[in-house]
Amino acid sequence: MTWRWESFFNHAVTRITEKLDLEPYPIPIDMVKKVGSTGSRSNPIDVTTTSWGVRNAKLRQARAACVVAEPSPQVLNLVISPEPSFDLPFFGADLVTLPGGHLIALDLQPVLKRDRLHTEAVWARLLPLFDHFRPLLPDGGPIPEEAEPYFSPCFLWTRLPLTSESDTLIDGPLMDAFVAYLDLYLELVLEAVSVDDVRRQELREGQLKYLDYRAEKDPARGMLTRFYGESWTEDYIKGFLFDHR
Ligand code: DBV
């Protein structure tokens, strides 16, 4: 069965693995693939969540969570967390299809948003992409105020109805934006050189703030708990999705 974000997942895996030399990221066995159910007793719906992860000397973790049920929810949540020895942002994509519509978040998320050494060169290269794609996608409206420190000024955030016009936008401009943002990110990774210990500590603290925020506020917590129970969900969020080994 194909799912809404399959082409995005396949592109990301292909691109990440062809551009970087990687090893698998250790994923606890009961998190590789988890089947649960939702819907009513008379009309139960299987919900499968699969996890993918890789790492290398520059990337602490590049991982995807794919949540698939027919007809929804269908989610691709892709986060790439750099090793703190490299002055790099996170890559964050949250592609979510719910009964009420699609919710799309795409960004190179700053680890230290107020630090010009960390942001200036990246934003100079990201802004032209943002300026090109922003007008092609409707604005997603307000996001949680407390999430603001974690988004760049080039955060592509949109909400789309479940229509064929949305499918055209998703398979056209949104896919192009996803490819462009990911390609820029992978270039930054290839160019990155390691930093000194003082800078590494600053970056590690910034990363922990982001990871702890997302683990604590994960908007998927309610959904995952409904499908798989609280214990598995908490382990999944803290032990894989936003872990910080
Ligand atoms: N989001 C995740 C993971 C998911 C996931 C791991 C495995 O981080 C899915 C699944 N995100 C998901 C779902 C929803 C959202 C919403 C199911 C909808 C929840 C609902 O409305 O029922 C970007 N994702 C969101 C929202 C934002 C993002 C801003 C809306 C939150 C809200 O409306 O309150 N990316 C996401 C995010 C940050 C980010 C929250 C914060 C730094 O970088």
XYZ file of C-alpha atoms and ligand atoms in Angstrom:
288
model
C 0.000 0.000 0.000
C 1.438 3.390 -0.961
C 1.006 6.182 1.589
C 0.937 9.952 1.202
C 4.514 10.695 2.203
C 6.192 7.603 0.705
C 7.879 9.531 -2.133
C 9.298 11.987 0.425
C 10.586 9.157 2.613
C 12.115 7.301 -0.350
C 13.772 10.488 -1.628
C 15.230 11.315 1.797
C 16.615 7.806 2.365
C 18.080 7.665 -1.161
C 19.646 11.122 -0.954
C 21.029 10.777 2.590
C 22.535 7.345 1.913
C 24.010 8.274 -1.479
C 25.664 11.477 -0.253
C 27.055 10.259 3.083
C 28.906 7.210 4.336
C 26.665 5.913 7.134
C 26.018 3.057 9.529
C 22.626 1.961 10.886
C 21.422 3.781 14.015
C 20.674 1.250 16.799
C 16.882 1.089 17.139
C 15.292 -0.964 19.966
C 13.686 -4.000 18.324
C 10.119 -3.177 19.404
C 10.434 0.279 17.831
C 11.497 -0.813 14.355
C 7.919 -1.686 13.452
C 4.913 -1.308 15.749
C 1.357 -2.287 14.773
C -1.622 -0.950 16.698
C -5.197 -0.179 15.917
C -7.547 2.761 15.925
C -11.079 3.401 14.684
C -14.169 1.748 16.162
C -14.752 -1.838 17.309
C -17.002 -2.387 14.295
C -14.501 -0.709 11.962
C -10.971 -1.234 13.374
C -8.086 0.348 11.410
C -4.490 -0.954 11.605
C -1.891 1.737 12.356
C 1.729 0.820 11.621
C 4.661 2.927 12.788
C 8.054 2.093 11.294
C 11.392 3.653 12.235
C 14.496 4.207 10.170
C 17.830 5.580 11.425
C 21.446 6.047 10.403
C 24.496 7.870 11.785
C 28.106 8.785 11.039
C 30.932 10.881 12.476
C 29.085 14.136 11.667
C 25.508 13.042 12.323
C 24.550 11.764 15.763
C 21.268 10.552 14.282
C 19.322 10.867 11.035
C 15.977 9.250 11.665
C 12.459 8.912 10.307
C 9.213 7.846 11.942
C 6.541 6.746 9.470
C 3.000 6.419 10.860
C 0.607 4.842 8.347
C -3.103 4.037 8.623
C -5.696 3.920 5.863
C -7.035 6.588 5.242
C -5.271 8.553 8.029
C -3.206 9.408 10.021
C -0.249 9.285 7.658
C 2.920 10.928 8.987
C 6.519 11.272 7.944
C 8.567 12.829 10.751
C 12.198 13.225 9.751
C 14.811 14.759 12.079
C 18.556 14.911 11.447
C 20.591 15.704 14.572
C 24.254 16.650 13.987
C 27.101 15.606 16.276
C 27.718 18.652 18.538
C 31.348 18.696 17.315
C 29.982 20.266 14.117
C 28.374 23.703 13.945
C 25.252 22.571 12.071
C 21.471 23.093 12.453
C 18.926 20.307 12.767
C 17.020 19.233 9.678
C 13.341 18.947 10.640
C 10.399 17.776 8.489
C 6.977 17.075 9.931
C 4.613 15.911 7.142
C 1.247 15.017 8.665
C -2.034 13.913 7.085
C -5.037 13.838 9.418
C -8.784 13.600 8.730
C -8.873 17.423 8.859
C -6.122 17.978 6.302
C -2.351 18.063 5.785
C -0.004 19.820 8.197
C 3.493 20.457 6.847
C 6.598 21.788 8.616
C 10.002 21.983 6.926
C 13.062 23.780 8.303
C 16.777 23.797 8.990
C 16.299 24.403 12.690
C 18.911 26.423 14.566
C 20.675 24.891 17.558
C 21.666 28.384 18.784
C 19.170 30.824 17.271
C 20.738 33.974 18.762
C 24.261 33.039 17.698
C 25.272 34.703 14.405
C 28.273 32.410 13.895
C 25.800 29.526 13.916
C 23.025 31.086 11.835
C 24.265 33.801 9.448
C 25.988 31.703 6.788
C 23.227 29.060 6.826
C 20.372 31.596 6.576
C 22.125 33.420 3.736
C 21.925 30.200 1.711
C 18.503 29.127 2.949
C 16.724 32.460 2.411
C 16.727 32.275 -1.430
C 15.055 28.861 -1.201
C 12.502 30.173 1.295
C 11.781 33.258 -0.849
C 11.147 30.994 -3.815
C 8.889 28.437 -2.127
C 7.057 30.520 0.496
C 4.695 32.205 -2.034
C 3.839 28.816 -3.594
C 2.418 27.351 -0.374
C -0.354 28.799 1.856
C 0.809 29.969 5.284
C 0.052 27.484 8.077
C -0.998 30.153 10.555
C 0.222 30.541 14.152
C 2.488 27.960 15.758
C 2.982 27.424 19.487
C 4.771 30.539 20.827
C 7.170 28.406 22.877
C 8.334 26.646 19.690
C 9.562 29.951 18.235
C 13.205 29.632 19.477
C 13.531 26.405 17.511
C 12.514 27.655 14.059
C 14.589 29.561 11.520
C 13.181 32.593 9.624
C 12.952 30.211 6.653
C 10.511 27.823 8.315
C 8.083 26.509 5.669
C 4.842 25.878 7.537
C 1.580 25.170 5.776
C -1.787 23.534 6.248
C -3.648 22.116 3.233
C -7.126 20.618 2.816
C -7.520 17.025 1.569
C -8.145 17.984 -2.082
C -6.628 17.134 -5.463
C -5.298 20.711 -5.667
C -3.377 20.014 -2.443
C -1.963 16.850 -3.996
C -0.674 18.947 -6.910
C 0.996 21.349 -4.449
C 2.469 18.471 -2.434
C 3.857 16.574 -5.412
C 5.083 19.806 -7.039
C 6.324 22.781 -5.017
C 6.416 21.002 -1.656
C 8.471 18.081 -3.001
C 10.799 20.602 -4.712
C 11.182 22.489 -1.428
C 11.837 19.259 0.481
C 14.521 18.245 -2.038
C 16.116 21.718 -1.968
C 16.132 22.050 1.837
C 17.550 18.549 2.266
C 20.193 19.072 -0.431
C 21.332 22.303 1.224
C 21.480 20.522 4.565
C 23.584 17.683 3.160
C 25.974 20.207 1.537
C 26.378 21.899 4.932
C 27.137 18.513 6.480
C 29.769 17.683 3.837
C 31.406 21.115 4.287
C 31.353 21.055 8.116
C 34.618 20.867 10.054
C 34.858 20.011 13.734
C 34.857 22.796 16.350
C 36.840 23.224 19.586
C 35.632 21.814 22.916
C 34.188 25.106 24.190
C 32.063 25.511 21.073
C 31.127 21.825 21.179
C 29.740 22.250 24.700
C 27.664 25.285 23.621
C 26.236 23.339 20.692
C 25.521 20.294 22.836
C 23.579 22.414 25.350
C 21.565 23.990 22.514
C 20.776 20.570 21.090
C 19.640 19.199 24.441
C 17.239 22.138 24.868
C 15.703 21.419 21.441
C 15.473 17.655 21.977
C 13.998 18.007 25.456
C 11.473 20.561 24.191
C 10.345 18.298 21.387
C 10.239 15.199 23.589
C 8.184 17.069 26.165
C 5.823 18.789 23.702
C 5.650 16.183 20.978
C 2.278 16.945 19.327
C 2.076 13.258 18.380
C 2.110 12.043 21.982
C -1.693 11.818 22.240
C -2.031 10.067 18.897
C 0.774 7.552 19.596
C -0.538 6.843 23.097
C -3.996 6.087 21.711
C -2.501 3.576 19.257
C 0.269 1.967 21.288
C -0.233 2.797 24.971
C 1.607 5.222 27.234
C 4.579 3.048 28.160
C 5.647 2.218 24.617
C 4.983 5.810 23.464
C 7.143 7.378 26.198
C 9.962 4.931 25.448
C 9.645 5.691 21.726
C 9.723 9.477 22.185
C 12.573 9.513 24.730
C 14.435 6.400 23.594
C 14.460 7.019 19.852
C 12.599 10.015 18.399
C 14.268 12.659 20.574
C 16.894 10.651 22.415
C 20.250 12.183 23.157
C 22.792 9.449 23.510
N 5.379 15.317 15.183
C 6.562 14.846 15.723
C 6.619 13.400 15.622
C 5.422 13.002 15.026
C 4.662 14.216 14.769
C 7.740 12.567 16.102
C 5.598 10.532 14.894
O 7.441 15.599 16.198
C 3.378 14.282 14.230
C 4.903 11.663 14.704
N 2.961 16.726 14.409
C 2.545 15.417 14.366
C 1.143 15.342 14.449
C 0.699 16.643 14.582
C 1.836 17.477 14.574
C 1.743 18.898 14.714
C 0.333 14.074 14.433
C -0.733 17.134 14.678
C -1.187 17.016 16.114
C -2.667 17.378 16.126
O -2.955 18.508 15.673
O -3.431 16.536 16.514
C 6.056 20.956 13.763
N 4.035 19.589 14.138
C 2.778 19.807 14.596
C 2.647 21.190 14.901
C 3.864 21.792 14.686
C 4.687 20.773 14.189
C 4.272 23.223 14.932
C 1.412 21.858 15.370
C 1.477 21.794 16.886
C 0.234 22.432 17.425
O -0.628 22.770 16.598
O 0.202 22.560 18.612
N 8.329 20.527 14.234
C 7.012 20.265 14.742
C 7.101 20.871 16.094
C 8.338 21.431 16.310
C 9.092 21.189 15.142
C 6.000 20.780 17.045
C 8.768 22.135 17.503
C 10.065 22.596 17.621
O 10.260 21.499 15.019
